XYZ file of C-alpha atoms in Angstrom:
375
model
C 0.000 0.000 0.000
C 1.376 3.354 -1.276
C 1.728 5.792 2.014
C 2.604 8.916 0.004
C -0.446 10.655 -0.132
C -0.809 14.017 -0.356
C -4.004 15.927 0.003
C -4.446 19.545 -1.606
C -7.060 22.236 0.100
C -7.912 25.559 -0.509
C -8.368 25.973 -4.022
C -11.309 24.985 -6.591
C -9.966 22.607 -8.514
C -7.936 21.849 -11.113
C -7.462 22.232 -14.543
C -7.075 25.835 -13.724
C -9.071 28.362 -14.292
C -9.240 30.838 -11.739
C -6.058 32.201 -10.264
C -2.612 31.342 -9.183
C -3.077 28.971 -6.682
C -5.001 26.513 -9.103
C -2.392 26.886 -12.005
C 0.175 26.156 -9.173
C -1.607 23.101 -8.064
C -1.790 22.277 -11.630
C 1.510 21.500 -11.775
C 2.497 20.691 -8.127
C -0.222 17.233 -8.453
C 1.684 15.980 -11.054
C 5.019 16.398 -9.938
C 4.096 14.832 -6.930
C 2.626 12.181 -8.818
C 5.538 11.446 -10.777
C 7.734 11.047 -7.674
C 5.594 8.452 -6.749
C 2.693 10.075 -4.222
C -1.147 9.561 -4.630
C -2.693 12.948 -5.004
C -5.835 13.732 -4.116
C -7.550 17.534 -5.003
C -10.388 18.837 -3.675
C -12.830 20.750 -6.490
C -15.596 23.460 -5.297
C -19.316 22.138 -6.913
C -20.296 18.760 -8.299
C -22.631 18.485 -11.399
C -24.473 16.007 -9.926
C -25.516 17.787 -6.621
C -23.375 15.291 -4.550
C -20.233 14.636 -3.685
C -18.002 12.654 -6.755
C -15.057 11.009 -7.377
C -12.693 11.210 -10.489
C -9.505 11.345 -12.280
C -7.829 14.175 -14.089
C -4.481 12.972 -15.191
C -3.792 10.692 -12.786
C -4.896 12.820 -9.904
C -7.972 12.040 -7.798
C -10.590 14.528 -7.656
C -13.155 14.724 -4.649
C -15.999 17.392 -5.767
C -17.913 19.042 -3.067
C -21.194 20.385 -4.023
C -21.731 23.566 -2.744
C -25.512 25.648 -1.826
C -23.734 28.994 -1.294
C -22.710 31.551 -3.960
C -19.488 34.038 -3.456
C -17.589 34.563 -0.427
C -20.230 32.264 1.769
C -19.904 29.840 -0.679
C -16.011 29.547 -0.735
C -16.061 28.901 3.005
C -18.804 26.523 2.870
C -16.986 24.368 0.593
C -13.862 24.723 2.851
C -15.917 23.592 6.045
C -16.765 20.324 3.616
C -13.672 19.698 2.312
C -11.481 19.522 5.466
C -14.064 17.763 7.074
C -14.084 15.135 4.300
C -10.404 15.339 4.245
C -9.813 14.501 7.727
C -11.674 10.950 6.769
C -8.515 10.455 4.509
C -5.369 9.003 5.136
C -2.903 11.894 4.099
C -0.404 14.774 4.436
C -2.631 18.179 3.678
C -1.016 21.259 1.790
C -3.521 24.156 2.185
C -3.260 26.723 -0.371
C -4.362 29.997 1.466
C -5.014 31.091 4.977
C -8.579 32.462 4.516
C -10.136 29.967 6.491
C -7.386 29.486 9.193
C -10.034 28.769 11.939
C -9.541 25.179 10.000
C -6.668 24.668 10.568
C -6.633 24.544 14.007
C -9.263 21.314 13.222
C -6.694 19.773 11.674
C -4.028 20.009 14.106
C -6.240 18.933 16.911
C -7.197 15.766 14.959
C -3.031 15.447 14.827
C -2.658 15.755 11.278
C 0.818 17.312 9.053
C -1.135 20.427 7.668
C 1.762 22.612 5.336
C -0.194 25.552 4.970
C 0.627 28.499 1.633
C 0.032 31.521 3.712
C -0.244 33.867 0.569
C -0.203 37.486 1.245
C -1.097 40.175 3.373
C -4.475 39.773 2.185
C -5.919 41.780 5.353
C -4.283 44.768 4.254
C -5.843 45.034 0.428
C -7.914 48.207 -0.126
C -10.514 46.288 -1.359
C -11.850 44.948 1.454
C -14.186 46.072 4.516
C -13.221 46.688 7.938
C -15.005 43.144 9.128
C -13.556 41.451 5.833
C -10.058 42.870 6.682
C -10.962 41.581 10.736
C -11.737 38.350 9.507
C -9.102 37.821 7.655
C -6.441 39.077 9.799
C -8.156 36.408 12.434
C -7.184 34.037 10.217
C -4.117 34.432 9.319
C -3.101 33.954 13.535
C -4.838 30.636 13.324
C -3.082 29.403 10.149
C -0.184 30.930 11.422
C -0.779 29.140 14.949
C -1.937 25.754 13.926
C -0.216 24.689 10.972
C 2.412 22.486 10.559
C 5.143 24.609 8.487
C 4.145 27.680 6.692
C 4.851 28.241 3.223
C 6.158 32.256 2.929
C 6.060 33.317 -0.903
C 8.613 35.816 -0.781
C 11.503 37.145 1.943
C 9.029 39.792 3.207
C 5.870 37.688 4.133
C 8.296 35.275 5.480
C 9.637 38.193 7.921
C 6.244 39.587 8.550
C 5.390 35.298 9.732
C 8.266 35.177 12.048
C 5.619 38.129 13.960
C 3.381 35.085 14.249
C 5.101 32.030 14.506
C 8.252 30.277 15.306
C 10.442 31.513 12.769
C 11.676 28.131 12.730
C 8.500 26.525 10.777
C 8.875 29.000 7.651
C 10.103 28.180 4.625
C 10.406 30.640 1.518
C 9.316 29.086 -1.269
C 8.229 31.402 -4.388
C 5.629 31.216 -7.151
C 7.114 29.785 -10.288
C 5.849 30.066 -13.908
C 7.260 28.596 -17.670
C 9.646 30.688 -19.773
C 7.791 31.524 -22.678
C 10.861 31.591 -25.281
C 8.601 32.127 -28.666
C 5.167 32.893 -29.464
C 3.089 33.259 -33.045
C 2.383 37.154 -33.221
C -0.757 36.374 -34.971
C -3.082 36.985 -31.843
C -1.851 40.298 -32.258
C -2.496 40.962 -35.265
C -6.128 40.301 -34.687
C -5.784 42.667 -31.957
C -4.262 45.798 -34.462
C -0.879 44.799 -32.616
C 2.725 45.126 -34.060
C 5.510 42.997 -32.221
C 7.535 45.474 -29.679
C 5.297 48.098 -30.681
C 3.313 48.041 -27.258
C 3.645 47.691 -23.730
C 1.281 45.248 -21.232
C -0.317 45.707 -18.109
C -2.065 42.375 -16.425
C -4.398 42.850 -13.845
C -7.626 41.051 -13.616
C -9.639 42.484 -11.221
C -8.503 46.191 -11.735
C -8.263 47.880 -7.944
C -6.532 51.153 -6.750
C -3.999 49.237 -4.600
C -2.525 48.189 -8.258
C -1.649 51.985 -9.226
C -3.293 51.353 -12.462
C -4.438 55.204 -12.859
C -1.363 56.041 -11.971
C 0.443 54.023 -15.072
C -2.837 54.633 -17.102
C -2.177 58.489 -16.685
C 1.419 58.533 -16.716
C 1.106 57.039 -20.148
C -1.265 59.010 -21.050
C 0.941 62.149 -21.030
C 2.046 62.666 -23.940
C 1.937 60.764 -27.541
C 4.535 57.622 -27.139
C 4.313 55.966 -30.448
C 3.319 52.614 -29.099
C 0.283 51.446 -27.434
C -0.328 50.308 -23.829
C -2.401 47.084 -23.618
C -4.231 47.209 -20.129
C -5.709 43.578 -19.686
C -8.393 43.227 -16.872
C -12.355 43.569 -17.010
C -13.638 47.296 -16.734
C -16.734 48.343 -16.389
C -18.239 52.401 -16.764
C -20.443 51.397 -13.864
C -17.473 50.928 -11.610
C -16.113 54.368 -10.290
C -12.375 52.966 -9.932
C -12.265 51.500 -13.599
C -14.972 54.202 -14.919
C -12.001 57.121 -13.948
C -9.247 54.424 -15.310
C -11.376 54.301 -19.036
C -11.381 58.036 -18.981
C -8.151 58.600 -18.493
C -7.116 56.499 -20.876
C -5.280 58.751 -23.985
C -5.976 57.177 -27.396
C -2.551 54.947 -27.074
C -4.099 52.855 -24.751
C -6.538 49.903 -25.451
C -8.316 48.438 -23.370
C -9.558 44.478 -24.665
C -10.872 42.954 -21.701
C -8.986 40.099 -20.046
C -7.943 37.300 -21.802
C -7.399 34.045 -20.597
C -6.896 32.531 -24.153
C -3.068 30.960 -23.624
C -1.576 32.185 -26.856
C -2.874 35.396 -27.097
C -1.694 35.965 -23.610
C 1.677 34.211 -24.405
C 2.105 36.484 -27.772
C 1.497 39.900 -25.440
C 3.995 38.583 -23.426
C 6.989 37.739 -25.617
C 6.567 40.613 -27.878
C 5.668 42.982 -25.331
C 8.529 45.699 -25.255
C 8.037 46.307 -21.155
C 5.417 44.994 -18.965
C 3.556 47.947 -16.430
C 2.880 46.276 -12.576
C 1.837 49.108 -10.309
C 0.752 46.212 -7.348
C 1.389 47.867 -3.857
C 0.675 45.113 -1.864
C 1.625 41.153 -1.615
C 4.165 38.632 -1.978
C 5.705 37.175 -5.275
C 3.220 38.198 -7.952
C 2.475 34.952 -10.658
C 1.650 37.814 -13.390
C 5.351 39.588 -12.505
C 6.861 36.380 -12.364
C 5.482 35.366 -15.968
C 6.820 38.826 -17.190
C 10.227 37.763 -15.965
C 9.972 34.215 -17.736
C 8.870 36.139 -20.976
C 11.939 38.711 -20.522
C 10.305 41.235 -20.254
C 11.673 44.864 -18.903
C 9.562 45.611 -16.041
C 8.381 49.314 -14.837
C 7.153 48.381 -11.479
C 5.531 50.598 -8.240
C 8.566 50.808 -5.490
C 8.139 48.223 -3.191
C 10.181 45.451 -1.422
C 7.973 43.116 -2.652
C 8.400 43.607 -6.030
C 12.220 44.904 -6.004
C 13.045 41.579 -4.438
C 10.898 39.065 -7.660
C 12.280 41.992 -10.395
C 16.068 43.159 -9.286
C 18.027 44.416 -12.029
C 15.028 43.464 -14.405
C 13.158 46.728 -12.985
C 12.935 49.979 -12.923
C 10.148 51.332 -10.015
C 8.135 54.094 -9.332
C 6.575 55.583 -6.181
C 4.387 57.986 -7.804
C 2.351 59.018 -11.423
C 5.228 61.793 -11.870
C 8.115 59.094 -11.727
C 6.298 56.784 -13.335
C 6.146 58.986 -16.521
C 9.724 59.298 -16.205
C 10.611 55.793 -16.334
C 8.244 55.355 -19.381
C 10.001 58.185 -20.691
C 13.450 56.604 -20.481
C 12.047 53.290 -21.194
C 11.187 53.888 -24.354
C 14.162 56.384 -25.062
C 16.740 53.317 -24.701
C 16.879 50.377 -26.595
C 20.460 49.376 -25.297
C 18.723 49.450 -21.570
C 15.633 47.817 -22.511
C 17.826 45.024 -23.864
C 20.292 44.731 -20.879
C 16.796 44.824 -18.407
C 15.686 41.607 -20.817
C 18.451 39.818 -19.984
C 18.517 40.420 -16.096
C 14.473 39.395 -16.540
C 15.549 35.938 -17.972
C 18.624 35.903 -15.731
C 16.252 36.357 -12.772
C 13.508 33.922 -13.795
C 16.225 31.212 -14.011
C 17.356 32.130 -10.481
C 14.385 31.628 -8.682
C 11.159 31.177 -10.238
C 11.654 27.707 -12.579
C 8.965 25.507 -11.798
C 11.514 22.453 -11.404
C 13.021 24.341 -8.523
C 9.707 25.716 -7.149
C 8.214 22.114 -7.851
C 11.168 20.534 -6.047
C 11.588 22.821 -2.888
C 7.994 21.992 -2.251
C 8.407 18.136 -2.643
C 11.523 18.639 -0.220
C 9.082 20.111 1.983
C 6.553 18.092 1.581
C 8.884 15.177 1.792
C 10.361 16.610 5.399
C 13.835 17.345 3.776
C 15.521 20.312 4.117
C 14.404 23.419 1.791
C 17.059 24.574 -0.248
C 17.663 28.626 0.818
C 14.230 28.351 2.086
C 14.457 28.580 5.807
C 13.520 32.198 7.582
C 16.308 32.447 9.655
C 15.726 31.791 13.058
């Protein structure tokens, strides 16, 4: 009987299609597989009202069937979930601290929970006071009850050592695939000429991603190139209704894509890629950027000095943004030598074999490479 079994919570299920943690688990189930663990992933809803069993690529799937939408829903699936979970012989690798009050569950019923503690997700704009309570709440649980926690870049691993024994923290980054080509006909479709444009990713379009600020900064002045601003907006929205207006006649705005080679072709042929986010860990979208090589114009924080380095250039403000646009675009010798330190960085740190592989060292009670928060 095979006693490698790992058990993934906290997402909804893979394939992907939702967000970072799901494309991660996406790849971490079948690594795991591979070295010889059975895998088991829990998916939020069942399409036949009750609770089902099945494979995806070797992996077993347990779908919970949810009667909540949104929020409400979320944690109702993660009440059902652990609870079926804890009838399963396993290690558990939660994804996400959001319902920590679980956690502590799981460690009364004795069981190895490695918990992904995200980001500072308490501290995002976006959120009410009694969201922001919540999940602050939360976060001391996960913190409290889990096993080891997973810290996503040197800064959340500092701010854990406020809640925890530094000496259950391991850094272990986001990863991504080097995209090293891509067919530039999605951009053609799109009125799109190959480093004749500059991205910005951002799905869910909030002020705590400075994205008036690069909108505007851009907006300045005629740059001969466009700026491609992926994410959904909506005129009804106040935020993204003062983002649309903004906007200068250089900047397009298609919606976001999730379509893999469209998103790959922005990437590769992008000349720079615009990330204005204020607050979090190692962003997947920043990290992609770096596997693409791309030159990176980033808001000045430690967070994303630390994933970017030598790849960046940052901004604290819409005044310096529009100067490092400026000399950006100015400097093809720069933009070049910022490409390479992007690839040069990606291959440092963010490869999914050594992502992949400092997890199953975790996972596997082995020593994380670099990964420890000092004590």
């Amino acid at each position: 009987m095979n006693e490698k079994k790992l058990i993934i919570l906290g997402i909804r299920g893979i394939p992907a299609a939702h967000g970072g943690f799901e494309t991660f688990a996406e790849r971490l189930a079948p690594w795991m597989r591979d070295k010889g663990w059975d895998v088991t992933v829990y998916c939020q809803g069942s399409d036949t009202g009750a609770r089902k069993e099945d494979s995806w690529e070797g992996i077993r799937r347990i779908h919970i069937p949810v009667r909540l939408d949104g929020a409400v829903g979320t944690i109702e699936f993660d009440v059902r979930s652990t609870a079926d979970a804890l009838r399963q012989p396993g290690t558990i690798l939660t994804l996400g601290y959001n319902t920590g009050f679980l956690s502590s569950w799981v460690r009364m019923r004795g069981r190895t929970n490695y918990i992904n503690m995200d980001g500072l997700e308490w501290k995002r704009a976006k959120y009410s006071r009694a969201a922001k309570t919540y999940l602050w709440i939360n976060e001391r649980l996960a913190a409290r009850a889990g096993t080891r926690l997973v810290a996503d870049h040197p800064t959340i691993a500092e701010h854990l050592a406020t809640r925890a024994d530094s000496g259950k923290i391991d850094m272990i980054p986001y990863g991504s695939a080097a995209i090293a080509s891509a067919d530039p006909a999605p951009l053609h479709a799109m009125g799109l000429e190959p480093r004749r444009f500059l991205t910005l990713i951002a799905p869910w379009p909030e002020p705590e991603n400075s994205i008036l600020e690069i909108v505007s900064a851009f907006s300045r002045r005629p740059r001969g190139v466009k700026l491609v601003v992926l994410g959904k907006y909506e005129k009804g929205h106040a935020y993204q209704a003062k983002v649309l207006a903004t906007g200068g006649p250089e900047v397009m705005f298609p919606g976001a894509i999730y379509d893999t080679p469209t998103v790959h072709a922005l990437r590769f042929h992008s000349l720079a890629y615009m990330h204005g986010h204020q607050v979090g860990g190692t962003n997947p979208s920043l990290v992609e950027a770096l596997g693409a090589g791309n030159p990176v114009i980033a808001h000045d924080n430690p967070f994303n000095r630390w994933v970017a380095g030598e790849a960046g250039r940052y901004f604290a403000n819409e005044d310096e943004c529009a100067d490092r646009i400026d000399a950006l675009l100015a400097d093809d010798k720069v933009r070049q030598e910022m490409s390479a330190a992007a690839r040069a960085r990606w291959e440092q740190e963010f490869t999914w074999p050594k992502v992949l592989g400092d997890y199953e060292r975790l996972i596997e009670q082995l020593p994380v490479a670099g990964g420890t928060a000092p004590r």
